[in-house]
Amino acid sequence: MFELFFPDEYLDSAYVIDYDRLYREGYRGILFDIDNTLVPHGAPADERAIALFSHLHELGFGCCLVSNNKKERVAPFAQDVGAHFLEKAGKPSVKGYQKAMEILGTDVNSTIFIGDQLFTDIFGAKNAGLRNILVKPINPKEEIQIVLKRYLEKIVLYFYTKEEGKHT
C-alpha cells in the first residue's frame, strides 16, 4: 500500500551522496528540490551548496532545480549555484520533471531526482520514472502544511525502513 511512496534510497543529506559513483553509473542530470534539501527553508545558497554544485559541474553533471516555489525564490539560488531552474513546477505532477529533463537534454535513464518530501518530490519523481533519493530535511522549522505532511511521511517511512531492514 505504501510502496508507491517508497524512495529508491533514503539518506541523511544531499551532501553525503556519492555523486562520483552516480556519474560512473551513467547519470548525467540531477534534479534537486531546494528548500530543506540543499538549505533550510527560504535560505540563500550557502558555501556548502555552492561547493557541491561546483563539484557536480566538474564531474560533468547538468543540474536543474525543480521547485514549487516562485521565481523570486528559485532564480537567485539557481544563479548562485550555476544551475538551471524550473519554478512553480507543480510537483508531484510529472510535467515539471519532464520539463527539467528537456532543459538538461537528459532522459529518465540518465537523470536522478533528490528531494526531502515523500508526497511531492519522491512521489512525482517515481511517477515520472526517475530514480530518486529522499534526504532528511535540513531544518525542522517548516511551514504548517509541510509539518502536517511530515506526520504522514513518518508512517510511510516506518514501513519503508521495516521492509528495507533499515533504521531512520
PDB file of C-alpha atoms in Angstrom:
ATOM      1  CA  MET A   1       0.000   0.000   0.000  1.00  0.00           C
ATOM      2  CA  PHE A   2       2.739   2.480   0.949  1.00  0.00           C
ATOM      3  CA  GLU A   3       5.274   1.160  -1.618  1.00  0.00           C
ATOM      4  CA  LEU A   4       4.024   3.751  -4.081  1.00  0.00           C
ATOM      5  CA  PHE A   5       5.740   6.383  -1.909  1.00  0.00           C
ATOM      6  CA  PHE A   6       8.924   4.463  -1.066  1.00  0.00           C
ATOM      7  CA  PRO A   7      12.092   6.223  -2.229  1.00  0.00           C
ATOM      8  CA  ASP A   8      14.756   4.319  -4.144  1.00  0.00           C
ATOM      9  CA  GLU A   9      17.242   5.447  -1.492  1.00  0.00           C
ATOM     10  CA  TYR A  10      16.925   7.278   1.806  1.00  0.00           C
ATOM     11  CA  LEU A  11      19.987   9.168   3.031  1.00  0.00           C
ATOM     12  CA  ASP A  12      20.854  11.671   5.741  1.00  0.00           C
ATOM     13  CA  SER A  13      21.677  14.532   3.399  1.00  0.00           C
ATOM     14  CA  ALA A  14      22.181  15.617  -0.202  1.00  0.00           C
ATOM     15  CA  TYR A  15      25.750  16.297   0.902  1.00  0.00           C
ATOM     16  CA  VAL A  16      26.586  12.630   1.628  1.00  0.00           C
ATOM     17  CA  ILE A  17      25.571  11.241  -1.769  1.00  0.00           C
ATOM     18  CA  ASP A  18      28.358   9.651  -3.808  1.00  0.00           C
ATOM     19  CA  TYR A  19      27.947  11.780  -6.930  1.00  0.00           C
ATOM     20  CA  ASP A  20      31.129  10.365  -8.467  1.00  0.00           C
ATOM     21  CA  ARG A  21      29.522   6.906  -8.356  1.00  0.00           C
ATOM     22  CA  LEU A  22      26.311   8.234  -9.912  1.00  0.00           C
ATOM     23  CA  TYR A  23      28.330   9.691 -12.775  1.00  0.00           C
ATOM     24  CA  ARG A  24      30.162   6.383 -13.276  1.00  0.00           C
ATOM     25  CA  GLU A  25      26.739   4.668 -13.352  1.00  0.00           C
ATOM     26  CA  GLY A  26      25.769   6.821 -16.331  1.00  0.00           C
ATOM     27  CA  TYR A  27      23.730   9.592 -14.738  1.00  0.00           C
ATOM     28  CA  ARG A  28      24.254  12.973 -16.387  1.00  0.00           C
ATOM     29  CA  GLY A  29      21.416  15.054 -14.990  1.00  0.00           C
ATOM     30  CA  ILE A  30      20.446  15.783 -11.411  1.00  0.00           C
ATOM     31  CA  LEU A  31      17.169  17.403 -10.441  1.00  0.00           C
ATOM     32  CA  PHE A  32      17.097  18.935  -6.972  1.00  0.00           C
ATOM     33  CA  ASP A  33      14.476  20.338  -4.697  1.00  0.00           C
ATOM     34  CA  ILE A  34      15.864  23.388  -2.831  1.00  0.00           C
ATOM     35  CA  ASP A  35      14.178  24.073   0.490  1.00  0.00           C
ATOM     36  CA  ASN A  36      15.183  21.666   3.233  1.00  0.00           C
ATOM     37  CA  THR A  37      17.043  19.570   0.661  1.00  0.00           C
ATOM     38  CA  LEU A  38      20.004  21.862  -0.027  1.00  0.00           C
ATOM     39  CA  VAL A  39      19.466  24.662   2.524  1.00  0.00           C
ATOM     40  CA  PRO A  40      16.955  25.473   5.277  1.00  0.00           C
ATOM     41  CA  HIS A  41      13.599  26.736   4.000  1.00  0.00           C
ATOM     42  CA  GLY A  42      13.968  30.158   2.395  1.00  0.00           C
ATOM     43  CA  ALA A  43      17.747  30.393   2.931  1.00  0.00           C
ATOM     44  CA  PRO A  44      20.077  31.572   0.161  1.00  0.00           C
ATOM     45  CA  ALA A  45      22.708  29.311  -1.358  1.00  0.00           C
ATOM     46  CA  ASP A  46      25.468  28.812   1.190  1.00  0.00           C
ATOM     47  CA  GLU A  47      29.113  27.823   0.779  1.00  0.00           C
ATOM     48  CA  ARG A  48      28.282  24.139   1.081  1.00  0.00           C
ATOM     49  CA  ALA A  49      25.664  24.294  -1.706  1.00  0.00           C
ATOM     50  CA  ILE A  50      27.958  26.333  -3.946  1.00  0.00           C
ATOM     51  CA  ALA A  51      30.827  23.866  -3.394  1.00  0.00           C
ATOM     52  CA  LEU A  52      28.532  20.901  -4.127  1.00  0.00           C
ATOM     53  CA  PHE A  53      27.363  22.350  -7.434  1.00  0.00           C
ATOM     54  CA  SER A  54      30.920  23.283  -8.368  1.00  0.00           C
ATOM     55  CA  HIS A  55      31.897  19.635  -7.870  1.00  0.00           C
ATOM     56  CA  LEU A  56      28.877  18.431  -9.859  1.00  0.00           C
ATOM     57  CA  HIS A  57      29.788  20.723 -12.766  1.00  0.00           C
ATOM     58  CA  GLU A  58      33.405  19.478 -12.640  1.00  0.00           C
ATOM     59  CA  LEU A  59      32.123  15.903 -12.894  1.00  0.00           C
ATOM     60  CA  GLY A  60      30.054  16.834 -15.942  1.00  0.00           C
ATOM     61  CA  PHE A  61      26.549  16.839 -14.486  1.00  0.00           C
ATOM     62  CA  GLY A  62      23.794  19.094 -15.705  1.00  0.00           C
ATOM     63  CA  CYS A  63      21.727  20.334 -12.764  1.00  0.00           C
ATOM     64  CA  CYS A  64      18.224  21.713 -12.572  1.00  0.00           C
ATOM     65  CA  LEU A  65      16.385  22.972  -9.520  1.00  0.00           C
ATOM     66  CA  VAL A  66      12.769  21.817  -9.599  1.00  0.00           C
ATOM     67  CA  SER A  67      10.753  23.847  -7.132  1.00  0.00           C
ATOM     68  CA  ASN A  68       7.116  24.598  -6.428  1.00  0.00           C
ATOM     69  CA  ASN A  69       8.277  27.983  -5.179  1.00  0.00           C
ATOM     70  CA  LYS A  70       8.111  31.276  -7.070  1.00  0.00           C
ATOM     71  CA  LYS A  71      10.766  32.632  -9.428  1.00  0.00           C
ATOM     72  CA  GLU A  72      11.830  35.235  -6.829  1.00  0.00           C
ATOM     73  CA  ARG A  73      12.969  32.364  -4.602  1.00  0.00           C
ATOM     74  CA  VAL A  74      14.342  29.957  -7.176  1.00  0.00           C
ATOM     75  CA  ALA A  75      16.160  32.178  -9.716  1.00  0.00           C
ATOM     76  CA  PRO A  76      18.694  33.777  -7.315  1.00  0.00           C
ATOM     77  CA  PHE A  77      19.521  30.397  -5.786  1.00  0.00           C
ATOM     78  CA  ALA A  78      19.991  28.876  -9.241  1.00  0.00           C
ATOM     79  CA  GLN A  79      22.245  31.758 -10.282  1.00  0.00           C
ATOM     80  CA  ASP A  80      24.382  31.388  -7.153  1.00  0.00           C
ATOM     81  CA  VAL A  81      24.981  27.667  -7.747  1.00  0.00           C
ATOM     82  CA  GLY A  82      25.087  27.819 -11.550  1.00  0.00           C
ATOM     83  CA  ALA A  83      22.075  25.591 -12.170  1.00  0.00           C
ATOM     84  CA  HIS A  84      19.070  25.651 -14.460  1.00  0.00           C
ATOM     85  CA  PHE A  85      15.737  26.011 -12.721  1.00  0.00           C
ATOM     86  CA  LEU A  86      12.042  25.418 -13.015  1.00  0.00           C
ATOM     87  CA  GLU A  87       9.854  27.452 -10.681  1.00  0.00           C
ATOM     88  CA  LYS A  88       6.197  26.642  -9.920  1.00  0.00           C
ATOM     89  CA  ALA A  89       6.944  23.111 -11.116  1.00  0.00           C
ATOM     90  CA  GLY A  90       3.656  21.697  -9.836  1.00  0.00           C
ATOM     91  CA  LYS A  91       5.222  18.723  -8.065  1.00  0.00           C
ATOM     92  CA  PRO A  92       4.120  15.955  -7.817  1.00  0.00           C
ATOM     93  CA  SER A  93       2.862  16.419 -11.392  1.00  0.00           C
ATOM     94  CA  VAL A  94       5.090  14.598 -13.874  1.00  0.00           C
ATOM     95  CA  LYS A  95       5.195  17.639 -16.200  1.00  0.00           C
ATOM     96  CA  GLY A  96       7.765  19.555 -14.140  1.00  0.00           C
ATOM     97  CA  TYR A  97      10.164  16.628 -14.048  1.00  0.00           C
ATOM     98  CA  GLN A  98       9.786  16.114 -17.807  1.00  0.00           C
ATOM     99  CA  LYS A  99      10.356  19.817 -18.497  1.00  0.00           C
ATOM    100  CA  ALA A 100      13.510  19.778 -16.319  1.00  0.00           C
ATOM    101  CA  MET A 101      14.872  16.804 -18.283  1.00  0.00           C
ATOM    102  CA  GLU A 102      14.131  18.674 -21.526  1.00  0.00           C
ATOM    103  CA  ILE A 103      16.091  21.656 -20.197  1.00  0.00           C
ATOM    104  CA  LEU A 104      19.057  19.395 -19.384  1.00  0.00           C
ATOM    105  CA  GLY A 105      18.779  17.254 -22.513  1.00  0.00           C
ATOM    106  CA  THR A 106      18.572  14.094 -20.427  1.00  0.00           C
ATOM    107  CA  ASP A 107      16.020  11.318 -20.031  1.00  0.00           C
ATOM    108  CA  VAL A 108      14.720   9.011 -17.302  1.00  0.00           C
ATOM    109  CA  ASN A 109      17.684   6.661 -17.722  1.00  0.00           C
ATOM    110  CA  SER A 110      20.307   9.354 -17.187  1.00  0.00           C
ATOM    111  CA  THR A 111      18.574  11.585 -14.625  1.00  0.00           C
ATOM    112  CA  ILE A 112      18.137  11.293 -10.868  1.00  0.00           C
ATOM    113  CA  PHE A 113      15.979  13.360  -8.520  1.00  0.00           C
ATOM    114  CA  ILE A 114      16.924  14.393  -4.961  1.00  0.00           C
ATOM    115  CA  GLY A 115      14.431  15.881  -2.501  1.00  0.00           C
ATOM    116  CA  ASP A 116      13.192  15.900   1.092  1.00  0.00           C
ATOM    117  CA  GLN A 117       9.431  15.295   0.766  1.00  0.00           C
ATOM    118  CA  LEU A 118       7.784  11.966   0.004  1.00  0.00           C
ATOM    119  CA  PHE A 119       4.399  13.161  -1.218  1.00  0.00           C
ATOM    120  CA  THR A 120       5.636  15.825  -3.615  1.00  0.00           C
ATOM    121  CA  ASP A 121       9.288  15.222  -4.518  1.00  0.00           C
ATOM    122  CA  ILE A 122       9.585  11.437  -4.421  1.00  0.00           C
ATOM    123  CA  PHE A 123       6.051  10.517  -5.479  1.00  0.00           C
ATOM    124  CA  GLY A 124       6.356  12.804  -8.503  1.00  0.00           C
ATOM    125  CA  ALA A 125       9.815  11.522  -9.426  1.00  0.00           C
ATOM    126  CA  LYS A 126       8.625   7.918  -9.208  1.00  0.00           C
ATOM    127  CA  ASN A 127       5.626   8.694 -11.433  1.00  0.00           C
ATOM    128  CA  ALA A 128       7.984  10.338 -13.916  1.00  0.00           C
ATOM    129  CA  GLY A 129      10.071   7.139 -13.981  1.00  0.00           C
ATOM    130  CA  LEU A 130      13.083   8.735 -12.287  1.00  0.00           C
ATOM    131  CA  ARG A 131      15.476   7.138  -9.873  1.00  0.00           C
ATOM    132  CA  ASN A 132      15.171   9.149  -6.681  1.00  0.00           C
ATOM    133  CA  ILE A 133      16.841   9.791  -3.358  1.00  0.00           C
ATOM    134  CA  LEU A 134      14.952  11.030  -0.329  1.00  0.00           C
ATOM    135  CA  VAL A 135      17.076  13.039   2.088  1.00  0.00           C
ATOM    136  CA  LYS A 136      16.260  14.032   5.630  1.00  0.00           C
ATOM    137  CA  PRO A 137      15.103  17.645   5.995  1.00  0.00           C
ATOM    138  CA  ILE A 138      17.910  20.031   6.915  1.00  0.00           C
ATOM    139  CA  ASN A 139      15.847  22.056   9.370  1.00  0.00           C
ATOM    140  CA  PRO A 140      12.766  21.027  11.376  1.00  0.00           C
ATOM    141  CA  LYS A 141      11.286  24.553  11.136  1.00  0.00           C
ATOM    142  CA  GLU A 142       8.778  24.372   8.281  1.00  0.00           C
ATOM    143  CA  GLU A 143       5.505  25.816   7.052  1.00  0.00           C
ATOM    144  CA  ILE A 144       2.397  24.336   8.696  1.00  0.00           C
ATOM    145  CA  GLN A 145       1.215  22.438   5.593  1.00  0.00           C
ATOM    146  CA  ILE A 146       4.594  20.691   5.412  1.00  0.00           C
ATOM    147  CA  VAL A 147       4.576  19.908   9.138  1.00  0.00           C
ATOM    148  CA  LEU A 148       1.261  18.099   8.682  1.00  0.00           C
ATOM    149  CA  LYS A 149       2.635  16.078   5.754  1.00  0.00           C
ATOM    150  CA  ARG A 150       5.671  15.108   7.846  1.00  0.00           C
ATOM    151  CA  TYR A 151       3.398  13.183  10.240  1.00  0.00           C
ATOM    152  CA  LEU A 152       2.090  11.105   7.347  1.00  0.00           C
ATOM    153  CA  GLU A 153       5.620  10.686   5.996  1.00  0.00           C
ATOM    154  CA  LYS A 154       6.693   9.165   9.306  1.00  0.00           C
ATOM    155  CA  ILE A 155       4.109   6.407   8.826  1.00  0.00           C
ATOM    156  CA  VAL A 156       5.300   5.650   5.298  1.00  0.00           C
ATOM    157  CA  LEU A 157       8.953   5.750   6.361  1.00  0.00           C
ATOM    158  CA  TYR A 158       8.205   3.345   9.210  1.00  0.00           C
ATOM    159  CA  PHE A 159       7.006   0.759   6.677  1.00  0.00           C
ATOM    160  CA  TYR A 160       9.832   1.599   4.268  1.00  0.00           C
ATOM    161  CA  THR A 161      12.500   1.035   6.904  1.00  0.00           C
ATOM    162  CA  LYS A 162      10.754  -2.110   8.128  1.00  0.00           C
ATOM    163  CA  GLU A 163      10.669  -3.546   4.606  1.00  0.00           C
ATOM    164  CA  GLU A 164      14.203  -2.450   3.773  1.00  0.00           C
ATOM    165  CA  GLY A 165      15.519  -3.602   7.144  1.00  0.00           C
ATOM    166  CA  LYS A 166      16.956  -0.150   7.763  1.00  0.00           C
ATOM    167  CA  HIS A 167      16.727   2.371  10.545  1.00  0.00           C
ATOM    168  CA  THR A 168      15.956   6.062  10.079  1.00  0.00           C
TER     169      THR A 168
END
